[in-house]
mmCIF file of C-alpha atoms in Angstrom:
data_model
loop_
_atom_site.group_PDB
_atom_site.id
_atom_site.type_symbol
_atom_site.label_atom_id
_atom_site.label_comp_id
_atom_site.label_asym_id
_atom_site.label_seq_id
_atom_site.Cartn_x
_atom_site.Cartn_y
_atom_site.Cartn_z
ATOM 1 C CA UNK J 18 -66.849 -15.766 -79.731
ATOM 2 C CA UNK J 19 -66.515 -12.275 -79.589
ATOM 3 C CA UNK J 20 -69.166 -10.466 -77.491
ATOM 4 C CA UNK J 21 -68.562 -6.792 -78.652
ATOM 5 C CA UNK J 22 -68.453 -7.483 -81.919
ATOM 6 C CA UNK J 23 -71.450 -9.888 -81.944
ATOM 7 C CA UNK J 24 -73.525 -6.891 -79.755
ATOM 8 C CA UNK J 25 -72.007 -4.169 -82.526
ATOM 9 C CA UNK J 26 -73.504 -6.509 -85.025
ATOM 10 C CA UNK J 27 -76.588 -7.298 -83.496
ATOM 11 C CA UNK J 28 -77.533 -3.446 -82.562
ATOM 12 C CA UNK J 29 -76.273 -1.909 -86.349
ATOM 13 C CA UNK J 30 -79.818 -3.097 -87.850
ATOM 14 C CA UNK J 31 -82.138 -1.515 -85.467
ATOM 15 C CA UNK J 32 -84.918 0.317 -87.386
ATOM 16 C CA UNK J 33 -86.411 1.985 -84.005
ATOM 17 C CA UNK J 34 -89.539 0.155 -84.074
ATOM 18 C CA UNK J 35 -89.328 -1.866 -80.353
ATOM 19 C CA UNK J 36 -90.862 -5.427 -81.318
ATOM 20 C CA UNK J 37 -88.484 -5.534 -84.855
ATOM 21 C CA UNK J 38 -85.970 -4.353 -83.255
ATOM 22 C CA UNK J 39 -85.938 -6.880 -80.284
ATOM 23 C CA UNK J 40 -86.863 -9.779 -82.297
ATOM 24 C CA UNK J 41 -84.086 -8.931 -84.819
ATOM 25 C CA UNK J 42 -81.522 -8.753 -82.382
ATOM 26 C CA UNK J 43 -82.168 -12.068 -80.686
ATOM 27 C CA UNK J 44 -82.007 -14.178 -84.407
ATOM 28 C CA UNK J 45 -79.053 -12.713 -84.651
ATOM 29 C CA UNK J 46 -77.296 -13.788 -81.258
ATOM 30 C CA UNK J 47 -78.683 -16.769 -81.285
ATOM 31 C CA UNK J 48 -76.850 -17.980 -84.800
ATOM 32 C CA UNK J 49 -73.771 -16.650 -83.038
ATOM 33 C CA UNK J 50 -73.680 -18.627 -79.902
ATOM 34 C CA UNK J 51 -71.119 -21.442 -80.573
ATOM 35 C CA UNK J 52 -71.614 -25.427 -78.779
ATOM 36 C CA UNK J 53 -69.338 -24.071 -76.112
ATOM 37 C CA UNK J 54 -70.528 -21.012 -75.477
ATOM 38 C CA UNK J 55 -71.263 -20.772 -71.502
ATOM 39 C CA UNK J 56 -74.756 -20.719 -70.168
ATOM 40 C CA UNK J 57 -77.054 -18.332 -68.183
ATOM 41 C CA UNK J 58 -80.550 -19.044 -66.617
ATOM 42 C CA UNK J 59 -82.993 -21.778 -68.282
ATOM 43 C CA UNK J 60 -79.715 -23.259 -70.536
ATOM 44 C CA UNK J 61 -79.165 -20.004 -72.575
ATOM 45 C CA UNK J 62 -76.334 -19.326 -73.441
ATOM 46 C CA UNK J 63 -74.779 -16.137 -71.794
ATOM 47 C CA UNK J 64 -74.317 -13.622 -74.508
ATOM 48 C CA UNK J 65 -77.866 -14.398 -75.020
ATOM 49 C CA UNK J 66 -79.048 -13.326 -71.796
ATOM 50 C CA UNK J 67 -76.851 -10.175 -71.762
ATOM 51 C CA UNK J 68 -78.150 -9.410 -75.044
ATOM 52 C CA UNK J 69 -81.563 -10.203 -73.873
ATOM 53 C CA UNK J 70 -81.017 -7.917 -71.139
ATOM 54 C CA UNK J 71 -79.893 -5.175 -73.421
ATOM 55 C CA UNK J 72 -83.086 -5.601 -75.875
ATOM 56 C CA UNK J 73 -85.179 -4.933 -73.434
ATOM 57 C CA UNK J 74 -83.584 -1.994 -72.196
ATOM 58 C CA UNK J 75 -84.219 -0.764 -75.684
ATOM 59 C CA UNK J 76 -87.708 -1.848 -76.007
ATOM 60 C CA UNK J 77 -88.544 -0.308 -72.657
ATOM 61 C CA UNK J 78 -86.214 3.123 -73.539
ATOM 62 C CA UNK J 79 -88.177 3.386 -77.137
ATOM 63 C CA UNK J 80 -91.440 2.969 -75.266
ATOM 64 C CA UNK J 81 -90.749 5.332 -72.497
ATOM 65 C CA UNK J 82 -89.990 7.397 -75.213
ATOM 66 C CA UNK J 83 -92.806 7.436 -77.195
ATOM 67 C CA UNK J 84 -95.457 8.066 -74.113
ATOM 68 C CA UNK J 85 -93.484 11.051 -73.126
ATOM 69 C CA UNK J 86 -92.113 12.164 -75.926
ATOM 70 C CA UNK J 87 -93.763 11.060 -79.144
ATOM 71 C CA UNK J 88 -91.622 9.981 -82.028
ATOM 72 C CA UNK J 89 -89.176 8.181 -80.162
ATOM 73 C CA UNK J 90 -88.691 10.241 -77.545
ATOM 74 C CA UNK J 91 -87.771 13.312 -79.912
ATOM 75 C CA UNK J 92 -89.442 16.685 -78.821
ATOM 76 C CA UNK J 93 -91.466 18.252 -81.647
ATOM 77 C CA UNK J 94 -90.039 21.049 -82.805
ATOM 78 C CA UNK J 95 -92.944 23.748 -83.114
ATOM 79 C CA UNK J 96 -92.476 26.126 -85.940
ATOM 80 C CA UNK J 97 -93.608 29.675 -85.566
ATOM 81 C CA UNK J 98 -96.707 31.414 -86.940
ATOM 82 C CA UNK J 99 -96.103 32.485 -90.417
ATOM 83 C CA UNK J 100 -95.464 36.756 -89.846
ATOM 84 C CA UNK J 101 -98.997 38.574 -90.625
ATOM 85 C CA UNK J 102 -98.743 41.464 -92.884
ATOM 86 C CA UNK J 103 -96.433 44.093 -91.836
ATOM 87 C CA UNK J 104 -98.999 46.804 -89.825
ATOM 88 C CA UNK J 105 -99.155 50.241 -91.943
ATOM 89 C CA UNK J 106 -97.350 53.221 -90.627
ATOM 90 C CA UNK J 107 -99.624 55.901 -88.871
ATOM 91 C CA UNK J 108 -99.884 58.902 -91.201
ATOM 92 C CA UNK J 109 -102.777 60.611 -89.961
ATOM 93 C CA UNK J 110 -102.226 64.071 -88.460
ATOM 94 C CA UNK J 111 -101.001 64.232 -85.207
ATOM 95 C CA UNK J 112 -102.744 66.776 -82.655
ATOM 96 C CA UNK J 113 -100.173 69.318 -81.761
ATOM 97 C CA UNK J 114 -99.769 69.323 -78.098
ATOM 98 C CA UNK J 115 -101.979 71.543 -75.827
ATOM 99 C CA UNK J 116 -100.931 75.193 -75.156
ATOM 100 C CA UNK J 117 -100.851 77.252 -72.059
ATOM 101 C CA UNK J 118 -104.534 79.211 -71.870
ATOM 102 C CA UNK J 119 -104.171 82.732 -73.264
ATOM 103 C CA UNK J 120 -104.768 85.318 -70.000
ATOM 104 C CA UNK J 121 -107.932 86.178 -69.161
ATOM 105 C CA UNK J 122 -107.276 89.775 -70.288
ATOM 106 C CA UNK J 123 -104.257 90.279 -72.793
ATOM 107 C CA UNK J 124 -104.052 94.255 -71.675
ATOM 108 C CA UNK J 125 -101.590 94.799 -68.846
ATOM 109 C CA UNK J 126 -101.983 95.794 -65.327
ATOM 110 C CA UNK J 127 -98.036 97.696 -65.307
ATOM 111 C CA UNK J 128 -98.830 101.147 -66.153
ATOM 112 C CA UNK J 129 -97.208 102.581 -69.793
ATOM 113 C CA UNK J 130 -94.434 104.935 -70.826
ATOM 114 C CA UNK J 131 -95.568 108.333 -70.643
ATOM 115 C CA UNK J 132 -95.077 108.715 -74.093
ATOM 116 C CA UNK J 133 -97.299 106.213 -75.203
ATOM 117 C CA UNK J 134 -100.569 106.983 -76.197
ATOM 118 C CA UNK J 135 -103.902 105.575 -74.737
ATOM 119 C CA UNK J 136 -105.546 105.755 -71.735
ATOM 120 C CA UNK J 137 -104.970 104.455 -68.148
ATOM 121 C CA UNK J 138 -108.398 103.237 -66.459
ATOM 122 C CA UNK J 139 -108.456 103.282 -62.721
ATOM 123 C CA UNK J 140 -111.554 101.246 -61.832
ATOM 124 C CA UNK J 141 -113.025 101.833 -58.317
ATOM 125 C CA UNK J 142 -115.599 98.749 -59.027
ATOM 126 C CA UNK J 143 -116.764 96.997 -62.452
ATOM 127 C CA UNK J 144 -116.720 99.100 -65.548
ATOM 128 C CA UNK J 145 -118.315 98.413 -68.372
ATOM 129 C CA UNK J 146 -116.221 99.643 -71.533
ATOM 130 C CA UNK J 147 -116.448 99.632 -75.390
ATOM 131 C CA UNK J 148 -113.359 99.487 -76.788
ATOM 132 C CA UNK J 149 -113.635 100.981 -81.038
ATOM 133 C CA UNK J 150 -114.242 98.227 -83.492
ATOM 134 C CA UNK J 151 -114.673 95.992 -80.123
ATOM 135 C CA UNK J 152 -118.185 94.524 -78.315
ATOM 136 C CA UNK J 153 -118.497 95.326 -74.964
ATOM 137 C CA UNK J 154 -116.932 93.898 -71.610
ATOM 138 C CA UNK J 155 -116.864 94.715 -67.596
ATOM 139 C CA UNK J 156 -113.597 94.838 -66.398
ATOM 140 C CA UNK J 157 -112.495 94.217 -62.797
ATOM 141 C CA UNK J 158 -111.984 96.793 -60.062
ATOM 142 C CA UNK J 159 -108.127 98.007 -61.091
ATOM 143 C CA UNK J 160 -105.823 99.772 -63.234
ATOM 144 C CA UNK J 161 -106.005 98.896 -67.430
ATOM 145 C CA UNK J 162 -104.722 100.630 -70.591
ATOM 146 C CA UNK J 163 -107.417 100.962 -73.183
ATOM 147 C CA UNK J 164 -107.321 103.063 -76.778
ATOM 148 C CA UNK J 165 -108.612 106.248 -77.245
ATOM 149 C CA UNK J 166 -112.162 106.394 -78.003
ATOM 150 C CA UNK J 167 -113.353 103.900 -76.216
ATOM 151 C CA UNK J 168 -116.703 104.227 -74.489
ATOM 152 C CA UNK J 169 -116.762 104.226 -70.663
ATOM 153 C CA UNK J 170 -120.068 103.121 -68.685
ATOM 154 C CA UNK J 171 -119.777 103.200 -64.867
ATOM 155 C CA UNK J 172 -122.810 102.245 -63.065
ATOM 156 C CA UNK J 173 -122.359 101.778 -59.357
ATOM 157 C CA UNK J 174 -118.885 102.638 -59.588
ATOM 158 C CA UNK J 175 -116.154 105.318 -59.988
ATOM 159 C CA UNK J 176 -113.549 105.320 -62.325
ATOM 160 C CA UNK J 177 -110.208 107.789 -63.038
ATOM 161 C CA UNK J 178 -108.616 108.796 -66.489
ATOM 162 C CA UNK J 179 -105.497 109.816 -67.554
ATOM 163 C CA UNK J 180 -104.914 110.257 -71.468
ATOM 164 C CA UNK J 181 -101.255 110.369 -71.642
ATOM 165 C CA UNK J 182 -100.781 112.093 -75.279
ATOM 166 C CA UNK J 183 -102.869 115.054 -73.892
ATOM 167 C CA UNK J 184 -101.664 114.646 -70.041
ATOM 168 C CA UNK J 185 -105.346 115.251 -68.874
ATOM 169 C CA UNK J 186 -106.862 113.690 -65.927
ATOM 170 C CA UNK J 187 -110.641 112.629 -66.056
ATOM 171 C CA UNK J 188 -113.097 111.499 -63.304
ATOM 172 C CA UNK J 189 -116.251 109.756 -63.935
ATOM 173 C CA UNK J 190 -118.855 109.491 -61.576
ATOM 174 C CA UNK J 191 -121.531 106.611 -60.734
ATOM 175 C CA UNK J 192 -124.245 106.206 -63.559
ATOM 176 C CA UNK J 193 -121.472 108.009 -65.935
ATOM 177 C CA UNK J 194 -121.693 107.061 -69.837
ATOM 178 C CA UNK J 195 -118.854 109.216 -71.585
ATOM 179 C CA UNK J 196 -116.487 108.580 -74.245
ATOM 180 C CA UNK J 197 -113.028 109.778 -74.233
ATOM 181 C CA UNK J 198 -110.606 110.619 -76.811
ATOM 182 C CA UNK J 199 -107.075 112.890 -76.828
ATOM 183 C CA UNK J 200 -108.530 116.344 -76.677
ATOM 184 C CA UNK J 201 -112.699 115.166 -76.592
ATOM 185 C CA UNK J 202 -115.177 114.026 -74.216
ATOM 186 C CA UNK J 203 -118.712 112.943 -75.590
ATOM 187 C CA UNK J 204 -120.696 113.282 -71.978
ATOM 188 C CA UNK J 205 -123.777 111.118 -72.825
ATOM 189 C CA UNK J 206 -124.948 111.427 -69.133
ATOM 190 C CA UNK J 207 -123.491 111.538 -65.269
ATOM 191 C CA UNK J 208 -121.049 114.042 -64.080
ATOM 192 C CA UNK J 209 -117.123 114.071 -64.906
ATOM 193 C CA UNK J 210 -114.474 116.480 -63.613
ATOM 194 C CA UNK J 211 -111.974 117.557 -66.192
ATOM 195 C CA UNK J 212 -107.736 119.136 -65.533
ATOM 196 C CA UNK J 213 -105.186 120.098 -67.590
ATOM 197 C CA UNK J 214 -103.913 122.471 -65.396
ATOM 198 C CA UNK J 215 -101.013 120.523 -65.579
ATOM 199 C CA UNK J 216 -100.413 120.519 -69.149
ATOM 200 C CA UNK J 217 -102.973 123.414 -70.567
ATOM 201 C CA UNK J 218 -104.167 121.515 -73.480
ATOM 202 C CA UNK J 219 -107.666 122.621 -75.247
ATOM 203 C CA UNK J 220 -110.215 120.570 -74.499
ATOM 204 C CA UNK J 221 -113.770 119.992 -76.209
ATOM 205 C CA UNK J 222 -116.540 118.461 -73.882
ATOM 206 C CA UNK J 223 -120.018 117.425 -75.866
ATOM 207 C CA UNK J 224 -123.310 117.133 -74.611
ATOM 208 C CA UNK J 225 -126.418 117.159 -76.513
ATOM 209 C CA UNK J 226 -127.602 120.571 -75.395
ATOM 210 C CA UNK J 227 -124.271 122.389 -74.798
ATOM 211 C CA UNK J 228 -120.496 122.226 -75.859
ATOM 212 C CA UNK J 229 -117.910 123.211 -73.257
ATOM 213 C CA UNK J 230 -114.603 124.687 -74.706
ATOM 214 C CA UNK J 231 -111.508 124.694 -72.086
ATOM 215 C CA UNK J 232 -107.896 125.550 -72.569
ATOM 216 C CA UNK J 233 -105.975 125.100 -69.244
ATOM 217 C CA UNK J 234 -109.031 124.318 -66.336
ATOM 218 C CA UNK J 235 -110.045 122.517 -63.405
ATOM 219 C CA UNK J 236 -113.774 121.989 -63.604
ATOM 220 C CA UNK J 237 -117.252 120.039 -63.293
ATOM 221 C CA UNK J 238 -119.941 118.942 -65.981
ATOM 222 C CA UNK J 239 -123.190 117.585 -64.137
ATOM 223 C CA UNK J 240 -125.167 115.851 -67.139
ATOM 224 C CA UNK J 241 -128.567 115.089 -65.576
ATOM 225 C CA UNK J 242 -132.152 114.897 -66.966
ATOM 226 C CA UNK J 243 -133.220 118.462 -66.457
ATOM 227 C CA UNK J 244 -130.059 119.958 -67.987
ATOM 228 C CA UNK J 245 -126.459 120.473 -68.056
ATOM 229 C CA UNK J 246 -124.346 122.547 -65.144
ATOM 230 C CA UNK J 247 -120.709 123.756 -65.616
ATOM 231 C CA UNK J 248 -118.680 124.513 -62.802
ATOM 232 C CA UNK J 249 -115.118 125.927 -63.465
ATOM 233 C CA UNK J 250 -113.047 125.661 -59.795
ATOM 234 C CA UNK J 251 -109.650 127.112 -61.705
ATOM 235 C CA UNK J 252 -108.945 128.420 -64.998
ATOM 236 C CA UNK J 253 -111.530 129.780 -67.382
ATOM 237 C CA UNK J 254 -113.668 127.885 -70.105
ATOM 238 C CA UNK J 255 -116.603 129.028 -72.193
ATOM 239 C CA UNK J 256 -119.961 127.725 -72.749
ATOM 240 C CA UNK J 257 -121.841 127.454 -76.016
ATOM 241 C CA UNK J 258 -125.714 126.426 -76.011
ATOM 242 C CA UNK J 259 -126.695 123.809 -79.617
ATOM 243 C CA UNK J 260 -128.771 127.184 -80.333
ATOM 244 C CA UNK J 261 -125.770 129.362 -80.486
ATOM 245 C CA UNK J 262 -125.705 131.322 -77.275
ATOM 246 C CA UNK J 263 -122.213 131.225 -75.399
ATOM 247 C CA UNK J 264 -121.158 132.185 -71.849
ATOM 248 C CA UNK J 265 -117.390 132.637 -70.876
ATOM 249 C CA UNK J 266 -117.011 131.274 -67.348
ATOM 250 C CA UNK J 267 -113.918 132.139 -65.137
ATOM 251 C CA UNK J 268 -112.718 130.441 -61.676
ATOM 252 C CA UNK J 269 -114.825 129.967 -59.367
ATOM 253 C CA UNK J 270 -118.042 130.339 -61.622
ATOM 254 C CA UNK J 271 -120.575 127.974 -62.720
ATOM 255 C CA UNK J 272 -123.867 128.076 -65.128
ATOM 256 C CA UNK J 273 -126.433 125.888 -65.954
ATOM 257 C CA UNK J 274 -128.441 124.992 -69.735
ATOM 258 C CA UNK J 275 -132.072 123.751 -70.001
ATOM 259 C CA UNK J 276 -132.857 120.924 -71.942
ATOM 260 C CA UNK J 277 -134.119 123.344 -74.516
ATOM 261 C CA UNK J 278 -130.500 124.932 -74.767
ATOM 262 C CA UNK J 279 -130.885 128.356 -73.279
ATOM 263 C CA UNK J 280 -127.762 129.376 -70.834
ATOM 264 C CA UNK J 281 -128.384 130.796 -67.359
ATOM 265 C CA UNK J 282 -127.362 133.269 -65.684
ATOM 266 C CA UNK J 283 -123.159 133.346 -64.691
ATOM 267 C CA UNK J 284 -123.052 132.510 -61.021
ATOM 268 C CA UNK J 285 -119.996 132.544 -58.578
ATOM 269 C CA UNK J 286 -119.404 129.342 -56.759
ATOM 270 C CA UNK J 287 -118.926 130.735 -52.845
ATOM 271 C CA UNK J 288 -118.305 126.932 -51.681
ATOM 272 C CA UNK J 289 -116.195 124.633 -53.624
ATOM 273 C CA UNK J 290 -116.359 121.763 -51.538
ATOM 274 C CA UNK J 291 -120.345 120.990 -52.054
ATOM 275 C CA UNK J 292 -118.603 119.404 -55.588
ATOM 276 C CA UNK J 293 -115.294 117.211 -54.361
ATOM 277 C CA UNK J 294 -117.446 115.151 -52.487
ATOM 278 C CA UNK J 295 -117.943 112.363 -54.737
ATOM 279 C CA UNK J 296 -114.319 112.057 -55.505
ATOM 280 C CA UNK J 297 -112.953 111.690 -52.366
ATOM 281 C CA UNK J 298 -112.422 107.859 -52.692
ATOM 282 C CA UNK J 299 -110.183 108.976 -56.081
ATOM 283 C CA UNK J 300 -108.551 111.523 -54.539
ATOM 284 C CA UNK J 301 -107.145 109.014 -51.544
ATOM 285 C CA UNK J 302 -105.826 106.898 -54.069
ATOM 286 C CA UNK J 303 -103.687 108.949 -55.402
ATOM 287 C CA UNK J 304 -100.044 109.026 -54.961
ATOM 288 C CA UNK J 305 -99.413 112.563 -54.808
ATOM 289 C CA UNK J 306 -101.410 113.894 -51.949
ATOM 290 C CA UNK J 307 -101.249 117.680 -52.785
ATOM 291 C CA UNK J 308 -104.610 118.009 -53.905
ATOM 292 C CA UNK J 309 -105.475 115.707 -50.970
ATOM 293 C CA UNK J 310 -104.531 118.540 -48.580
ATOM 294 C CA UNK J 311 -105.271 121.454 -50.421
ATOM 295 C CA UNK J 312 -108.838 120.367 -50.858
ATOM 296 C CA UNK J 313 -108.636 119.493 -46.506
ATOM 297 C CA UNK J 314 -107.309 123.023 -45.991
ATOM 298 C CA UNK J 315 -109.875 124.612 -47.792
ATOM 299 C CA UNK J 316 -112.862 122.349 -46.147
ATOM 300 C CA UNK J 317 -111.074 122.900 -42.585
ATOM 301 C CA UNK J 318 -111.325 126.523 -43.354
ATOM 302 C CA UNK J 319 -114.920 126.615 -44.559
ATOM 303 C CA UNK J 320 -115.954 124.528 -41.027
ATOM 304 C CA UNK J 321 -113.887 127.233 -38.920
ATOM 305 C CA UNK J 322 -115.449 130.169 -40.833
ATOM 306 C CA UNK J 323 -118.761 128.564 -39.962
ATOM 307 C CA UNK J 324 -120.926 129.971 -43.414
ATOM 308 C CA UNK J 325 -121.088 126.407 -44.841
ATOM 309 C CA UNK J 326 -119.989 124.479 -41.325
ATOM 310 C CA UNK J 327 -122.915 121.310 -42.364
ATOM 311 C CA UNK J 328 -121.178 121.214 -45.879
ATOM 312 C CA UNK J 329 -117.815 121.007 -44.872
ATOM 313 C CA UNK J 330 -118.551 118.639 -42.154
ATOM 314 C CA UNK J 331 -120.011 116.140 -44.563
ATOM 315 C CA UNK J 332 -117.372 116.303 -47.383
ATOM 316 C CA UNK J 333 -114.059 115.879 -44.325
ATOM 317 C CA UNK J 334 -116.016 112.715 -43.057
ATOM 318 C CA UNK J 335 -115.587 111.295 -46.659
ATOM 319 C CA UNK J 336 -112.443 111.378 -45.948
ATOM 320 C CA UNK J 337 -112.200 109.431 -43.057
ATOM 321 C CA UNK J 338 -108.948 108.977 -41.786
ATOM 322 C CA UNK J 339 -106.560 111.538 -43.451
ATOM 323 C CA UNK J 340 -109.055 114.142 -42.784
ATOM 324 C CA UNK J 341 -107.732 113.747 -39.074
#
C-alpha cells in the first residue's frame, strides 16, 4: 500500500460538489485497503480514517466556501457599467470676462497743454453744462475741460473760464446761462466778466437787445430782466443796440440798454469795487495773486478816502482773510 499515491488517486476525480466528492473518495480507498492494512477507530483501516479525515476537511472547506463566498468560495468578479455616450463638447459662446467700470466722467481733472484748444471749467459748486451734439449733465464742484460751444448754466454757483485758443478768461455769476465759444459769448441771462487784456483778442458778446464788441478789455455785462448794463474797468469796447444805435465806451465807463434796445447815456464808473464783489471767491483761487492785491489796494484806498467807505468795507470783508 502506498498512501500518497492512493490519496493522489483518490483526490484527482473531485468535481467540487461536497457530497460527490466525499462519497467518491471513500469507494475509492476503501477498494485500496489491502487484508493487512492496519486499523484505526471502529476496525477501519487507517488510510481510511486519514482519508476520512481529509474528506471532510474538503466538504467543510467547499461549504465554508460557498456561504461566504458563493461559487466555491470564488469572489465574483463584478464587471463595470458599459461607458454611456461620450458627453458633447460645450460650444456655446463663452461670456467674455467682466471689465473694469468705465470712470464716472471720461474728461480729465489734469489741466491741458496750452496749445490745445477747449475750455477749462472751474466749478465753484454744481454746473449744469451742454456739451454740442451732447444732452445735458451737472458736473461736480472742480476743474474739467469741455469743447467750445458748450452751454454753461450756473444756478447757485460760480464758475471760471479760460478758452485757451483765444487766452481769454471768463467769469460767470450765480443764475448765469451763457454759451461760450473761441472769440463769442451768447449771454442768455446773469452777469459775466470778460479779459483779454492779456492776449488782446476781439471779442463778440450777444444778448438779445445789445451786442458788445471788445478788442483788448477788462469788463462787466449784467443781463437782467429790465435790461442790459456794460461796464468797461480797462480797455475800451463799443456798444451796439438790435435797433442800430452804438455807443463806444472807454475805461472806467459803463451804459445801460432797455429791453426795447435804446442805449443810455455814457456814464463814468467813480467806484470800481461796487462790481468785484461777487468774484471774490474766484479771485482767491487763483494762483497768481496780482489781481488779488491790486483789487485790495484799490478798495483799501477807497475806505481811507472815505467817498465810498460802506462800499469798500463790504467788498474787503469778502475777502476775509487776505484782505488782512
Amino acid at each position: 500500500m502506498n498512501l500518497d499515491r492512493d490519496l493522489r488517486d483518490a483526490l484527482r476525480p473531485l468535481r467540487g460538489d461536497a457530497v460527490e466528492d466525499a462519497r467518491a473518495v471513500l469507494a475509492r480507498l476503501d477498494g485500496s485497503s489491502g487484508p493487512g492494512a492496519p486499523r484505526g477507530p471502529f476496525g477501519l483501516p487507517i488510510a481510511v480514517v486519514v482519508l476520512a479525515v481529509l474528506a471532510l476537511g474538503v466538504v467543510v472547506g467547499v461549504a465554508v466556501g460557498r456561504a461566504f463566498g458563493g461559487d466555491g468560495g470564488r469572489s465574483e468578479v463584478v464587471e463595470p457599467p458599459p461607458p454611456g455616450p461620450a458627453t458633447p463638447p460645450d460650444d456655446s459662446p463663452k461670456e467674455p470676462p467682466p471689465k473694469d467700470p468705465p470712470p464716472k466722467d471720461p474728461r480729465p481733472k489734469e489741466l491741458p497743454p496750452m496749445d490745445e484748444q477747449g475750455i477749462l471749467l472751474m466749478a465753484f459748486g454744481k454746473v449744469s453744462i451742454e456739451e454740442p451734439k451732447k444732452p445735458t449733465e451737472t458736473v461736480a464742484p472742480g476743474g474739467w475741460r469741455v469743447p467750445m460751444g458748450t452751454l454753461f448754466e450756473t444756478g447757485e454757483s460760480l464758475a471760471g473760464l479760460y478758452v485757451y485758443d483765444s487766452r481769454a478768461a471768463i467769469r460767470l455769476g450765480k443764475q448765469t446761462v451763457a454759451a461760450v465759444e473761441r472769440d463769442r459769448i451768447a449771454l442768455r441771462g446773469g452777469r459775466l466778466w470778460l479779459s483779454t487784456l492779456g492776449e488782446p483778442v476781439a471779442q463778440r458778446i450777444e444778448t438779445e437787445a445789445v451786442v458788445v464788441l471788445s478788442h483788448g478789455a477788462e469788463l462787466v455785462v449784467d443781463h437782467a430782466a429790465d435790461g442790459v448794463a456794460v461796464i468797461v474797468l480797462d480797455g475800451g469796447a463799443t456798444v451796439r443796440a438790435a435797433g442800430g444805435d452804438a455807443r463806444h465806451l472807454a475805461s472806467m465807463q459803463r451804459c445801460t440798454i432797455d429791453r426795447t434796445g435804446m442805449i443810455g447815456e455814457v456814464k463814468p464808473v467813480p467806484f470800481a469795487g461796487e462790481y468785484v464783489g461777487w468774484m471774490a471767491p474766484m479771485i482767491l483761487q487763483q494762483q497768481d495773486d496780482r489781481e488779488l492785491y491790486s483789487w485790495l489796494d484799490e478798495l483799501v484806498a477807497a475806505y481811507v478816502e472815505g467817498s465810498y467807505r460802506d462800499a469798500a468795507a463790504t467788498v474787503l470783508r469778502r475777502f476775509e482773510a487776505r484782505a488782512v
